[in-house]
Coordinates of C-alpha atoms in Angstrom, one line a residue:
M1 CA -54.1 0.4 7.5
S2 CA -55.6 3.3 9.5
D3 CA -57.7 2.7 12.6
V4 CA -60.7 4.3 10.8
T5 CA -60.3 2.0 7.8
S6 CA -60.1 -1.1 9.9
R7 CA -63.4 -0.5 11.7
T8 CA -65.9 -0.7 8.9
A9 CA -67.4 -4.1 7.9
A10 CA -70.1 -5.3 5.6
V11 CA -72.7 -8.0 6.1
I12 CA -74.2 -9.7 3.0
P13 CA -77.2 -11.9 3.8
A14 CA -77.1 -14.5 1.0
A15 CA -79.2 -17.4 2.5
G16 CA -82.3 -16.8 0.4
R17 CA -83.6 -19.0 -2.4
G18 CA -84.7 -16.3 -4.8
V19 CA -87.9 -18.0 -5.9
R20 CA -88.8 -15.2 -8.3
L21 CA -85.9 -16.1 -10.5
G22 CA -87.3 -19.6 -10.9
P23 CA -85.9 -23.0 -10.0
G24 CA -82.2 -23.7 -9.7
A25 CA -79.4 -22.4 -7.5
P26 CA -80.1 -19.8 -4.8
K27 CA -80.3 -16.4 -6.3
A28 CA -77.0 -15.2 -4.9
L29 CA -75.2 -18.0 -6.6
R30 CA -76.7 -17.4 -10.0
A31 CA -74.1 -16.6 -12.6
L32 CA -73.9 -13.1 -14.0
N33 CA -71.4 -12.8 -16.9
G34 CA -70.1 -16.2 -15.8
T35 CA -69.5 -15.1 -12.2
P36 CA -71.9 -15.7 -9.3
M37 CA -73.9 -12.6 -8.3
L38 CA -72.6 -13.0 -4.7
V39 CA -69.0 -12.7 -5.9
H40 CA -69.9 -9.5 -7.8
A41 CA -71.6 -8.1 -4.6
V42 CA -68.5 -8.9 -2.4
R43 CA -66.2 -7.3 -4.9
A44 CA -68.5 -4.2 -5.1
L45 CA -68.2 -3.6 -1.4
A46 CA -64.5 -4.6 -1.2
A47 CA -63.8 -2.0 -3.8
S48 CA -64.3 0.6 -1.1
R49 CA -61.0 1.1 0.8
A50 CA -63.0 1.8 3.9
V51 CA -64.4 -1.8 4.0
A52 CA -61.9 -4.0 5.8
L53 CA -64.2 -7.1 6.3
V54 CA -67.1 -8.6 4.5
V55 CA -69.2 -11.2 6.3
V56 CA -71.2 -13.4 3.9
V57 CA -74.2 -15.1 5.5
A58 CA -74.6 -18.4 3.6
P59 CA -77.6 -20.8 3.4
P60 CA -77.6 -22.8 6.6
D61 CA -76.5 -26.0 4.8
G62 CA -74.3 -24.2 2.2
A63 CA -71.6 -22.4 4.1
T64 CA -68.9 -24.8 2.8
E65 CA -70.0 -24.4 -0.8
V66 CA -70.0 -20.6 -0.5
K67 CA -66.5 -20.6 1.1
T68 CA -65.3 -22.7 -1.8
L69 CA -67.0 -20.4 -4.3
L70 CA -65.4 -17.3 -2.9
T71 CA -62.0 -18.9 -2.7
D72 CA -62.2 -19.8 -6.4
H73 CA -62.8 -16.2 -7.4
A74 CA -60.3 -13.4 -7.1
L75 CA -61.2 -10.9 -4.3
P76 CA -59.3 -7.8 -3.2
E77 CA -56.5 -9.0 -0.9
R78 CA -56.8 -6.0 1.5
T79 CA -60.4 -7.1 2.4
D80 CA -61.0 -10.1 4.7
V81 CA -64.0 -12.3 3.8
V82 CA -65.7 -14.5 6.3
V83 CA -68.5 -16.9 5.7
V84 CA -71.1 -17.9 8.4
P85 CA -74.2 -20.0 8.2
G86 CA -77.5 -18.1 8.1
G87 CA -80.9 -18.5 9.6
A88 CA -84.5 -19.1 8.4
T89 CA -85.2 -15.4 7.7
R90 CA -83.2 -12.5 6.3
Q91 CA -83.4 -10.7 9.6
E92 CA -82.1 -13.7 11.5
S93 CA -79.3 -14.0 9.0
V94 CA -78.3 -10.3 9.4
K95 CA -78.2 -10.9 13.2
L96 CA -75.9 -13.9 12.8
G97 CA -73.7 -11.7 10.6
L98 CA -73.6 -9.0 13.2
D99 CA -72.7 -11.6 15.8
A100 CA -69.6 -12.6 13.7
L101 CA -68.1 -9.1 13.7
P102 CA -65.0 -8.4 15.7
P103 CA -65.2 -5.9 18.6
D104 CA -63.4 -3.1 16.9
V105 CA -66.0 -2.7 14.1
D106 CA -68.1 0.4 14.7
V107 CA -69.7 1.0 11.3
V108 CA -71.7 -1.8 9.6
L109 CA -73.0 -2.0 6.1
V110 CA -75.8 -4.4 5.3
H111 CA -76.0 -5.2 1.6
D112 CA -78.3 -7.3 -0.6
A113 CA -76.4 -10.0 -2.5
A114 CA -78.9 -9.4 -5.3
R115 CA -77.6 -5.9 -5.8
P116 CA -74.3 -7.0 -7.4
L117 CA -73.5 -3.8 -9.4
V118 CA -73.6 -1.0 -6.7
P119 CA -70.9 1.5 -7.6
V120 CA -68.1 2.1 -5.1
D121 CA -69.0 5.8 -4.9
T122 CA -72.4 4.9 -3.4
V123 CA -70.7 2.6 -0.8
D124 CA -68.3 5.3 0.2
T125 CA -71.0 8.0 0.5
V126 CA -73.0 5.7 2.9
I127 CA -69.9 5.1 5.1
E128 CA -68.9 8.7 5.2
T129 CA -72.4 9.8 6.2
V130 CA -72.5 7.3 9.1
R131 CA -69.0 8.5 10.1
D132 CA -70.3 12.1 10.1
G133 CA -72.8 11.1 12.8
A134 CA -75.9 9.6 11.2
P135 CA -76.9 6.4 13.0
A136 CA -78.6 4.9 9.9
V137 CA -78.0 5.8 6.2
V138 CA -79.9 4.5 3.2
P139 CA -79.2 5.1 -0.5
A140 CA -82.4 5.9 -2.4
L141 CA -83.8 7.1 -5.7
P142 CA -86.8 9.1 -6.6
L143 CA -89.6 7.1 -8.1
A144 CA -90.2 7.2 -11.9
D145 CA -93.7 5.7 -11.6
T146 CA -96.8 7.0 -9.9
V147 CA -97.6 4.7 -7.0
K148 CA -101.1 3.6 -5.9
E149 CA -102.1 2.3 -2.5
V150 CA -104.6 -0.6 -2.9
E151 CA -106.7 -3.1 -1.0
P152 CA -104.8 -6.3 -1.8
G153 CA -106.8 -8.9 -3.6
A154 CA -106.3 -12.3 -5.1
P155 CA -103.4 -12.6 -7.6
G156 CA -104.5 -11.3 -11.0
A157 CA -107.8 -9.9 -9.7
P158 CA -108.7 -6.2 -9.9
E159 CA -107.7 -4.3 -6.8
P160 CA -109.5 -1.2 -5.5
V161 CA -107.4 1.9 -5.2
L162 CA -107.3 3.5 -1.7
A163 CA -105.0 6.4 -2.3
T164 CA -102.3 8.0 -4.6
P165 CA -99.3 9.0 -2.4
E166 CA -97.5 12.2 -3.5
R167 CA -94.7 10.9 -5.6
A168 CA -92.3 13.7 -4.7
R169 CA -92.2 12.6 -1.1
L170 CA -91.5 8.9 -1.9
R171 CA -88.1 7.2 -2.5
A172 CA -87.1 3.7 -3.6
V173 CA -84.5 2.4 -1.2
Q174 CA -81.4 0.4 -2.0
T175 CA -78.4 -1.0 -0.3
P176 CA -75.8 -1.0 1.2
Q177 CA -77.5 0.5 4.2
G178 CA -75.0 1.8 6.7
F179 CA -75.3 1.9 10.5
D180 CA -73.6 2.8 13.7
R181 CA -73.0 -0.7 14.9
A182 CA -74.5 -0.2 18.4
T183 CA -77.7 1.3 17.0
L184 CA -78.2 -1.6 14.5
V185 CA -77.5 -4.3 17.2
R186 CA -80.0 -2.5 19.5
A187 CA -82.6 -2.4 16.7
H188 CA -82.3 -6.2 16.1
E189 CA -82.4 -6.9 19.9
A190 CA -85.5 -4.8 20.3
D191 CA -87.4 -6.8 17.7
V192 CA -87.8 -9.7 20.2
V193 CA -91.0 -11.1 18.8
G194 CA -89.5 -11.2 15.3
E195 CA -92.0 -8.9 13.7
G196 CA -89.4 -8.1 11.1
A197 CA -89.1 -5.3 8.6
T198 CA -88.4 -5.2 4.9
D199 CA -85.1 -3.5 5.5
D200 CA -82.8 -3.0 8.5
A201 CA -83.4 0.8 8.5
G202 CA -87.0 -0.1 9.3
L203 CA -85.9 -1.7 12.5
V204 CA -83.9 1.4 13.4
E205 CA -87.0 3.6 12.6
R206 CA -88.9 1.7 15.2
L207 CA -86.4 2.7 17.9
G208 CA -87.2 6.3 17.1
E209 CA -83.7 6.9 15.8
P210 CA -83.2 9.1 12.8
V211 CA -82.7 7.5 9.4
V212 CA -81.3 9.6 6.5
L213 CA -81.3 9.0 2.8
V214 CA -78.4 9.7 0.4
P215 CA -78.5 9.5 -3.4
G216 CA -78.6 6.0 -4.7
H217 CA -77.5 4.8 -8.1
E218 CA -79.5 3.4 -11.0
E219 CA -77.0 0.5 -11.3
A220 CA -77.6 -0.6 -7.8
F221 CA -80.9 -2.2 -8.8
K222 CA -82.0 -5.5 -7.4
V223 CA -81.7 -8.6 -9.6
T224 CA -85.0 -10.3 -8.8
R225 CA -86.6 -11.4 -12.1
P226 CA -85.2 -12.9 -15.3
L227 CA -85.4 -9.5 -17.1
D228 CA -83.1 -8.0 -14.4
L229 CA -80.4 -10.5 -15.3
V230 CA -80.6 -9.2 -18.9
L231 CA -80.2 -5.6 -17.7
A232 CA -77.3 -6.6 -15.4
E233 CA -75.4 -8.3 -18.2
A234 CA -75.9 -5.1 -20.3
V235 CA -74.5 -3.0 -17.5
L236 CA -71.4 -5.2 -17.2
A237 CA -70.9 -5.2 -20.9
R238 CA -71.0 -1.4 -20.9
R239 CA -68.5 -1.3 -18.0
R240 CA -66.1 -3.6 -19.8
A241 CA -66.3 -1.4 -22.9
N242 CA -65.7 1.8 -20.9
D243 CA -63.1 0.4 -18.5
G244 CA -61.3 -2.1 -20.7
F245 CA -62.0 -5.1 -18.5

């Protein structure tokens, strides 16, 4: 294994409950075509030959269960998988994942366990763009819908429109997001009051460091609601038909 290959790692925060999918197991452990979403997500990142290590950040009281789960499912042997207990928030969990990385890792991917179908080409593009010198790289897609900025109201109540942003300037971001490790660590350490951000690139933006977008993929959607599970099953069925597995 080359030195370049051995220094890219991925962190998958999987400690959330996934309340929008309803009661039951944490979202990352929900089955998709009979296999937990988390396993699909680990396999998706491990499919990249550049990823030598995947750190899964488990629910604080569920690290043993997640280790057993991953052991019970076939994962690429060339990729090491480590499980660590997470924190109370996604941001805290990512930080705990970063703390678990060995010193020789210099490129870090952060990936949502709820994006189990991201294609390997997207993973590779993010890594290559970081290696070419970008401190933070985010896969993204143009928006299909017009977006309105509103004054938030009570759930279900009419909400006044404040503005209509220019759609051509907007992108919907996905994961894995890729980072120069030192930059991402600095971004997390700078957020000392825990203000948080909806993604890790947002923390890097606050440092004033450049963040660049690369093309995302329609199959890297986030499985959040029951209808998303139906769509994900359909994507897997199409892949099996096309690839013969």
